[in-house]
PDB file of C-alpha atoms in Angstrom:
ATOM      1  CA  GLY A   3      74.367  61.560  34.630  1.00 81.00           C
ATOM      2  CA  GLU A   4      74.776  65.441  35.179  1.00 86.00           C
ATOM      3  CA  ASN A   5      74.899  66.561  38.880  1.00 91.00           C
ATOM      4  CA  VAL A   6      74.375  69.879  39.958  1.00 95.00           C
ATOM      5  CA  GLU A   7      75.536  71.209  43.679  1.00 96.00           C
ATOM      6  CA  GLN A   8      74.356  74.713  44.800  1.00 97.00           C
ATOM      7  CA  HIS A   9      75.752  76.723  47.749  1.00 97.00           C
ATOM      8  CA  PRO A  10      75.515  78.250  49.879  1.00 97.00           C
ATOM      9  CA  SER A  11      71.798  77.077  51.083  1.00 96.00           C
ATOM     10  CA  THR A  12      70.993  79.950  52.905  1.00 97.00           C
ATOM     11  CA  LEU A  13      71.901  83.675  52.460  1.00 98.00           C
ATOM     12  CA  SER A  14      71.257  86.873  54.411  1.00 98.00           C
ATOM     13  CA  VAL A  15      72.474  90.177  53.152  1.00 98.00           C
ATOM     14  CA  GLN A  16      71.448  93.745  53.740  1.00 98.00           C
ATOM     15  CA  GLU A  17      69.962  96.023  51.389  1.00 97.00           C
ATOM     16  CA  GLY A  18      71.795  97.530  49.192  1.00 97.00           C
ATOM     17  CA  ASP A  19      74.622  94.360  49.261  1.00 97.00           C
ATOM     18  CA  SER A  20      75.514  92.557  46.533  1.00 98.00           C
ATOM     19  CA  ALA A  21      74.566  88.449  46.724  1.00 98.00           C
ATOM     20  CA  VAL A  22      76.477  85.478  45.102  1.00 98.00           C
ATOM     21  CA  ILE A  23      75.380  82.273  44.341  1.00 98.00           C
ATOM     22  CA  LYS A  24      77.499  79.698  43.089  1.00 98.00           C
ATOM     23  CA  CYS A  25      76.709  76.219  41.229  1.00 98.00           C
ATOM     24  CA  THR A  26      79.086  73.349  39.793  1.00 98.00           C
ATOM     25  CA  TYR A  27      78.104  70.834  37.398  1.00 96.00           C
ATOM     26  CA  SER A  28      79.635  67.385  36.254  1.00 94.00           C
ATOM     27  CA  ASP A  29      78.753  66.977  32.646  1.00 92.00           C
ATOM     28  CA  SER A  30      81.152  68.961  30.622  1.00 91.00           C
ATOM     29  CA  ALA A  31      78.469  68.509  27.573  1.00 89.00           C
ATOM     30  CA  SER A  32      75.837  70.782  29.192  1.00 91.00           C
ATOM     31  CA  ASN A  33      75.764  73.937  27.624  1.00 90.00           C
ATOM     32  CA  TYR A  34      72.876  75.672  29.040  1.00 91.00           C
ATOM     33  CA  PHE A  35      72.317  76.926  32.748  1.00 95.00           C
ATOM     34  CA  PRO A  36      69.216  78.922  33.915  1.00 95.00           C
ATOM     35  CA  TRP A  37      68.459  80.486  37.211  1.00 97.00           C
ATOM     36  CA  TYR A  38      65.454  80.173  38.566  1.00 97.00           C
ATOM     37  CA  LYS A  39      63.567  82.709  41.133  1.00 98.00           C
ATOM     38  CA  GLN A  40      61.046  81.192  43.362  1.00 97.00           C
ATOM     39  CA  GLU A  41      58.418  83.327  45.421  1.00 96.00           C
ATOM     40  CA  LEU A  42      56.539  81.768  48.574  1.00 93.00           C
ATOM     41  CA  GLY A  43      53.446  80.035  46.984  1.00 91.00           C
ATOM     42  CA  LYS A  44      54.470  80.614  43.340  1.00 94.00           C
ATOM     43  CA  GLY A  45      55.966  78.359  40.931  1.00 95.00           C
ATOM     44  CA  PRO A  46      60.082  78.775  39.759  1.00 96.00           C
ATOM     45  CA  GLN A  47      60.546  81.836  37.328  1.00 96.00           C
ATOM     46  CA  LEU A  48      62.911  81.898  34.902  1.00 95.00           C
ATOM     47  CA  ILE A  49      65.411  85.154  35.586  1.00 96.00           C
ATOM     48  CA  ILE A  50      68.571  84.563  33.248  1.00 96.00           C
ATOM     49  CA  ASP A  51      69.960  82.379  31.398  1.00 94.00           C
ATOM     50  CA  ILE A  52      73.414  81.599  30.005  1.00 93.00           C
ATOM     51  CA  ARG A  53      74.960  79.257  27.523  1.00 89.00           C
ATOM     52  CA  SER A  54      78.344  77.842  27.353  1.00 83.00           C
ATOM     53  CA  ASN A  55      79.303  80.060  24.357  1.00 81.00           C
ATOM     54  CA  VAL A  56      79.674  83.113  26.321  1.00 80.00           C
ATOM     55  CA  GLY A  57      81.353  83.983  29.894  1.00 89.00           C
ATOM     56  CA  GLU A  58      79.079  86.374  31.012  1.00 93.00           C
ATOM     57  CA  LYS A  59      75.293  88.023  30.487  1.00 92.00           C
ATOM     58  CA  LYS A  60      73.838  90.918  32.451  1.00 95.00           C
ATOM     59  CA  ASP A  61      70.710  91.709  32.983  1.00 93.00           C
ATOM     60  CA  GLN A  62      70.014  95.157  35.182  1.00 95.00           C
ATOM     61  CA  ARG A  63      70.731  94.228  38.818  1.00 97.00           C
ATOM     62  CA  ILE A  64      71.569  90.426  38.041  1.00 98.00           C
ATOM     63  CA  ALA A  65      74.397  88.542  35.833  1.00 97.00           C
ATOM     64  CA  VAL A  66      75.567  85.230  35.607  1.00 97.00           C
ATOM     65  CA  THR A  67      78.786  84.207  35.107  1.00 96.00           C
ATOM     66  CA  LEU A  68      80.006  80.660  33.351  1.00 96.00           C
ATOM     67  CA  ASN A  69      83.784  78.735  33.803  1.00 94.00           C
ATOM     68  CA  LYS A  70      83.370  76.173  31.491  1.00 93.00           C
ATOM     69  CA  THR A  71      87.157  75.161  32.472  1.00 93.00           C
ATOM     70  CA  ALA A  72      85.756  74.596  36.277  1.00 94.00           C
ATOM     71  CA  LYS A  73      82.774  73.802  35.610  1.00 95.00           C
ATOM     72  CA  HIS A  74      80.993  75.784  37.627  1.00 95.00           C
ATOM     73  CA  PHE A  75      78.625  79.259  37.060  1.00 97.00           C
ATOM     74  CA  SER A  76      77.537  81.955  39.322  1.00 98.00           C
ATOM     75  CA  LEU A  77      74.770  84.452  40.024  1.00 98.00           C
ATOM     76  CA  HIS A  78      75.263  87.704  40.713  1.00 98.00           C
ATOM     77  CA  ILE A  79      72.604  90.323  42.360  1.00 98.00           C
ATOM     78  CA  THR A  80      73.550  93.793  42.976  1.00 97.00           C
ATOM     79  CA  GLU A  81      71.917  96.575  44.744  1.00 97.00           C
ATOM     80  CA  THR A  82      69.727  93.986  46.818  1.00 98.00           C
ATOM     81  CA  GLN A  83      66.381  94.737  47.458  1.00 97.00           C
ATOM     82  CA  PRO A  84      63.511  93.724  50.049  1.00 96.00           C
ATOM     83  CA  GLU A  85      61.797  91.689  47.187  1.00 96.00           C
ATOM     84  CA  ASP A  86      64.916  90.056  45.903  1.00 97.00           C
ATOM     85  CA  SER A  87      64.062  87.676  49.006  1.00 98.00           C
ATOM     86  CA  ALA A  88      63.259  84.044  47.425  1.00 97.00           C
ATOM     87  CA  VAL A  89      64.661  81.201  46.857  1.00 97.00           C
ATOM     88  CA  TYR A  90      67.016  80.673  43.864  1.00 98.00           C
ATOM     89  CA  PHE A  91      68.053  77.369  41.896  1.00 97.00           C
ATOM     90  CA  CYS A  92      70.213  77.077  39.411  1.00 97.00           C
ATOM     91  CA  ALA A  93      69.888  74.054  36.878  1.00 95.00           C
ATOM     92  CA  ALA A  94      72.224  72.697  33.844  1.00 94.00           C
ATOM     93  CA  SER A  95      70.886  71.046  30.466  1.00 89.00           C
ATOM     94  CA  GLY A  96      72.211  69.733  27.110  1.00 80.00           C
ATOM     95  CA  HIS A  97      72.187  67.080  24.708  1.00 74.00           C
ATOM     96  CA  ASN A  98      73.055  64.623  26.960  1.00 74.00           C
ATOM     97  CA  GLN A  99      70.089  64.978  29.324  1.00 73.00           C
ATOM     98  CA  GLY A 100      68.006  65.506  26.489  1.00 72.00           C
ATOM     99  CA  GLY A 101      66.490  68.962  27.216  1.00 74.00           C
ATOM    100  CA  LYS A 102      65.965  67.871  30.816  1.00 85.00           C
ATOM    101  CA  LEU A 103      66.835  70.459  33.569  1.00 90.00           C
ATOM    102  CA  ILE A 104      68.908  68.982  36.125  1.00 91.00           C
ATOM    103  CA  PHE A 105      68.572  71.283  39.476  1.00 93.00           C
ATOM    104  CA  GLY A 106      70.434  72.480  42.099  1.00 95.00           C
ATOM    105  CA  GLN A 107      69.356  72.230  45.734  1.00 94.00           C
ATOM    106  CA  GLY A 108      68.330  75.884  46.174  1.00 95.00           C
ATOM    107  CA  THR A 109      69.323  79.036  47.904  1.00 97.00           C
ATOM    108  CA  GLU A 110      66.989  81.031  50.483  1.00 97.00           C
ATOM    109  CA  LEU A 111      68.209  84.587  49.952  1.00 98.00           C
ATOM    110  CA  SER A 112      67.011  87.123  52.727  1.00 98.00           C
ATOM    111  CA  VAL A 113      67.367  90.794  52.136  1.00 97.00           C
ATOM    112  CA  LYS A 114      67.270  92.762  55.281  1.00 96.00           C
ATOM    113  CA  PRO A 115      66.030  96.123  55.117  1.00 92.00           C
TER     114      PRO A 115
ATOM    115  CA  ASP B 181      50.058  84.669  26.911  1.00 63.00           C
ATOM    116  CA  ALA B 182      48.184  82.821  29.734  1.00 80.00           C
ATOM    117  CA  GLY B 183      51.564  81.052  30.541  1.00 93.00           C
ATOM    118  CA  VAL B 184      51.243  77.471  32.216  1.00 97.00           C
ATOM    119  CA  ILE B 185      47.891  76.632  33.586  1.00 97.00           C
ATOM    120  CA  GLN B 186      47.578  74.169  36.409  1.00 98.00           C
ATOM    121  CA  SER B 187      44.533  72.883  38.145  1.00 97.00           C
ATOM    122  CA  PRO B 188      43.338  72.764  41.297  1.00 97.00           C
ATOM    123  CA  ARG B 189      45.697  74.798  42.814  1.00 97.00           C
ATOM    124  CA  HIS B 190      45.194  73.257  46.051  1.00 97.00           C
ATOM    125  CA  GLU B 191      44.106  69.487  47.016  1.00 97.00           C
ATOM    126  CA  VAL B 192      43.368  67.945  49.830  1.00 98.00           C
ATOM    127  CA  THR B 193      42.263  64.667  49.743  1.00 97.00           C
ATOM    128  CA  GLU B 194      42.212  61.194  52.243  1.00 97.00           C
ATOM    129  CA  MET B 195      44.472  58.312  51.922  1.00 97.00           C
ATOM    130  CA  GLY B 196      43.614  56.070  49.041  1.00 97.00           C
ATOM    131  CA  GLN B 197      41.640  58.386  47.258  1.00 97.00           C
ATOM    132  CA  GLU B 198      42.720  59.138  43.096  1.00 97.00           C
ATOM    133  CA  VAL B 199      44.095  62.464  42.898  1.00 98.00           C
ATOM    134  CA  THR B 200      44.107  63.799  39.113  1.00 98.00           C
ATOM    135  CA  LEU B 201      46.203  66.829  38.505  1.00 98.00           C
ATOM    136  CA  ARG B 202      46.104  68.778  35.708  1.00 98.00           C
ATOM    137  CA  CYS B 203      47.989  71.138  33.011  1.00 98.00           C
ATOM    138  CA  LYS B 204      47.419  73.411  29.954  1.00 98.00           C
ATOM    139  CA  PRO B 205      50.889  74.281  28.151  1.00 97.00           C
ATOM    140  CA  ILE B 206      52.015  77.527  26.879  1.00 95.00           C
ATOM    141  CA  SER B 207      50.559  77.471  23.220  1.00 94.00           C
ATOM    142  CA  GLY B 208      53.111  76.562  20.815  1.00 90.00           C
ATOM    143  CA  HIS B 209      54.930  74.720  23.350  1.00 92.00           C
ATOM    144  CA  ASN B 210      55.657  71.284  22.427  1.00 90.00           C
ATOM    145  CA  SER B 211      57.594  69.978  25.434  1.00 92.00           C
ATOM    146  CA  LEU B 212      55.541  69.309  28.939  1.00 95.00           C
ATOM    147  CA  PHE B 213      57.713  68.215  32.334  1.00 96.00           C
ATOM    148  CA  TRP B 214      55.930  67.414  35.445  1.00 97.00           C
ATOM    149  CA  TYR B 215      58.015  68.065  38.662  1.00 96.00           C
ATOM    150  CA  ARG B 216      57.369  67.379  42.457  1.00 96.00           C
ATOM    151  CA  GLN B 217      58.727  69.615  44.960  1.00 95.00           C
ATOM    152  CA  THR B 218      59.372  68.728  48.934  1.00 93.00           C
ATOM    153  CA  MET B 219      61.342  69.841  51.124  1.00 88.00           C
ATOM    154  CA  MET B 220      63.332  67.004  51.688  1.00 86.00           C
ATOM    155  CA  ARG B 221      64.049  66.141  48.314  1.00 85.00           C
ATOM    156  CA  GLY B 222      63.746  69.603  46.331  1.00 88.00           C
ATOM    157  CA  LEU B 223      62.675  69.807  42.990  1.00 91.00           C
ATOM    158  CA  GLU B 224      62.352  65.882  41.140  1.00 91.00           C
ATOM    159  CA  LEU B 225      61.361  65.485  37.493  1.00 93.00           C
ATOM    160  CA  LEU B 226      58.628  62.823  37.453  1.00 96.00           C
ATOM    161  CA  ILE B 227      58.100  62.593  33.747  1.00 96.00           C
ATOM    162  CA  TYR B 228      58.171  64.709  30.702  1.00 93.00           C
ATOM    163  CA  PHE B 229      56.878  64.637  26.812  1.00 94.00           C
ATOM    164  CA  ASN B 230      58.083  65.694  23.705  1.00 91.00           C
ATOM    165  CA  ASN B 231      54.933  66.193  20.883  1.00 92.00           C
ATOM    166  CA  ASN B 232      52.791  64.369  23.638  1.00 94.00           C
ATOM    167  CA  VAL B 233      54.764  61.195  23.235  1.00 94.00           C
ATOM    168  CA  PRO B 234      56.321  60.563  26.981  1.00 94.00           C
ATOM    169  CA  ILE B 235      59.918  60.221  26.513  1.00 91.00           C
ATOM    170  CA  ASP B 236      61.434  59.678  30.197  1.00 90.00           C
ATOM    171  CA  ASP B 237      59.459  58.417  33.052  1.00 92.00           C
ATOM    172  CA  SER B 238      62.368  57.478  35.377  1.00 90.00           C
ATOM    173  CA  GLY B 239      61.140  59.787  37.756  1.00 91.00           C
ATOM    174  CA  MET B 240      57.902  58.468  38.555  1.00 94.00           C
ATOM    175  CA  PRO B 241      58.031  57.124  42.115  1.00 87.00           C
ATOM    176  CA  GLU B 242      56.181  53.665  41.273  1.00 84.00           C
ATOM    177  CA  ASP B 243      53.112  52.650  39.862  1.00 91.00           C
ATOM    178  CA  ARG B 244      50.546  54.396  41.494  1.00 95.00           C
ATOM    179  CA  PHE B 245      51.647  57.394  39.392  1.00 97.00           C
ATOM    180  CA  SER B 246      50.606  57.726  35.812  1.00 97.00           C
ATOM    181  CA  ALA B 247      50.635  60.659  33.156  1.00 97.00           C
ATOM    182  CA  LYS B 248      49.184  61.654  29.942  1.00 97.00           C
ATOM    183  CA  MET B 249      48.777  64.129  27.128  1.00 97.00           C
ATOM    184  CA  PRO B 250      46.272  63.155  25.090  1.00 95.00           C
ATOM    185  CA  ASN B 251      47.274  66.221  23.168  1.00 94.00           C
ATOM    186  CA  ALA B 252      49.250  69.581  23.037  1.00 93.00           C
ATOM    187  CA  SER B 253      46.997  71.330  24.867  1.00 94.00           C
ATOM    188  CA  PHE B 254      46.325  69.036  28.106  1.00 96.00           C
ATOM    189  CA  SER B 255      48.289  66.902  30.550  1.00 98.00           C
ATOM    190  CA  THR B 256      47.229  65.026  33.556  1.00 98.00           C
ATOM    191  CA  LEU B 257      48.925  63.493  36.561  1.00 98.00           C
ATOM    192  CA  LYS B 258      47.113  60.881  38.100  1.00 98.00           C
ATOM    193  CA  ILE B 259      47.895  59.064  41.694  1.00 97.00           C
ATOM    194  CA  GLN B 260      46.023  56.465  42.847  1.00 97.00           C
ATOM    195  CA  PRO B 261      45.935  55.439  45.446  1.00 96.00           C
ATOM    196  CA  SER B 262      47.301  58.405  47.288  1.00 97.00           C
ATOM    197  CA  GLU B 263      49.337  58.281  50.243  1.00 96.00           C
ATOM    198  CA  PRO B 264      50.103  60.739  52.763  1.00 97.00           C
ATOM    199  CA  ARG B 265      53.992  60.655  51.840  1.00 95.00           C
ATOM    200  CA  ASP B 266      52.672  62.281  48.123  1.00 96.00           C
ATOM    201  CA  SER B 267      51.848  65.368  49.577  1.00 97.00           C
ATOM    202  CA  ALA B 268      54.065  67.699  47.823  1.00 97.00           C
ATOM    203  CA  VAL B 269      53.694  70.855  45.551  1.00 98.00           C
ATOM    204  CA  TYR B 270      53.121  69.509  41.800  1.00 98.00           C
ATOM    205  CA  PHE B 271      54.562  71.731  39.084  1.00 98.00           C
ATOM    206  CA  CYS B 272      54.052  71.342  35.096  1.00 97.00           C
ATOM    207  CA  ALA B 273      56.451  73.149  33.043  1.00 96.00           C
ATOM    208  CA  SER B 274      56.633  73.927  29.142  1.00 94.00           C
ATOM    209  CA  SER B 275      58.898  74.763  26.524  1.00 91.00           C
ATOM    210  CA  ASN B 276      59.516  74.725  22.884  1.00 86.00           C
ATOM    211  CA  ARG B 277      61.763  72.058  22.030  1.00 72.00           C
ATOM    212  CA  ASP B 278      62.127  73.196  18.163  1.00 67.00           C
ATOM    213  CA  ARG B 279      63.928  76.322  19.006  1.00 59.00           C
ATOM    214  CA  LEU B 280      66.974  73.935  20.399  1.00 58.00           C
ATOM    215  CA  THR B 281      66.867  75.573  23.534  1.00 63.00           C
ATOM    216  CA  TYR B 282      65.869  74.441  26.800  1.00 74.00           C
ATOM    217  CA  GLU B 283      64.074  77.181  28.590  1.00 86.00           C
ATOM    218  CA  GLN B 284      61.766  75.830  30.600  1.00 92.00           C
ATOM    219  CA  TYR B 285      58.259  77.878  32.123  1.00 94.00           C
ATOM    220  CA  PHE B 286      56.448  76.829  35.059  1.00 96.00           C
ATOM    221  CA  GLY B 287      53.041  77.005  35.910  1.00 97.00           C
ATOM    222  CA  PRO B 288      51.905  78.250  39.745  1.00 96.00           C
ATOM    223  CA  GLY B 289      51.903  74.497  40.878  1.00 97.00           C
ATOM    224  CA  THR B 290      49.109  72.231  42.276  1.00 98.00           C
ATOM    225  CA  ARG B 291      49.316  72.032  46.478  1.00 97.00           C
ATOM    226  CA  LEU B 292      48.531  68.202  47.478  1.00 98.00           C
ATOM    227  CA  THR B 293      47.989  67.281  50.713  1.00 98.00           C
ATOM    228  CA  VAL B 294      46.982  63.821  51.531  1.00 98.00           C
ATOM    229  CA  THR B 295      45.437  63.389  55.194  1.00 97.00           C
TER     230      THR B 295
END
């Protein structure tokens, strides 16, 4: 089955710096890769996703890149702000998973003012 | 849209008691997922439904856990009897499978504490 590995587990940056979180997946048939942000006491919130027919997607300060050959994808946050502090999860899915999302272990991002 | 609604938000119960968690998916969504989140194990998928039918319950820990979806707008996750190791945050999520995409939208969760 699909397996998703996420790194780093914790990340601390200064406000204004960039943050990068990386994930790898094992099933070459996976074709959907979302990123979720979870703030304390709340449910995971979908912030951006990418499908296997594109290599990069941007939405304001966040972007996701996908390398299908290497089976890895990354989340990039530029000009970080304290409100970006949260736990971020990557996930992978596809027809082999029947619509299930396979999640990474999470990255706790701390943005210091 | 109100989003996914879960109740209660917090539940404290004693070991051996029955616990019922409730979920109302986003209107129009036809897939529903129950997850459990703990520090040790992260986000675990317990069970999911398509069109009210359970598709994969391989994540359900043991027979003490059961889930139902009697209609498109309501699902329950029941634990009977509850044990301290069941303490976790339980999330419900929904998606629209007809779009052949997999975006899942999560509810706020139910924090369960079993003493």
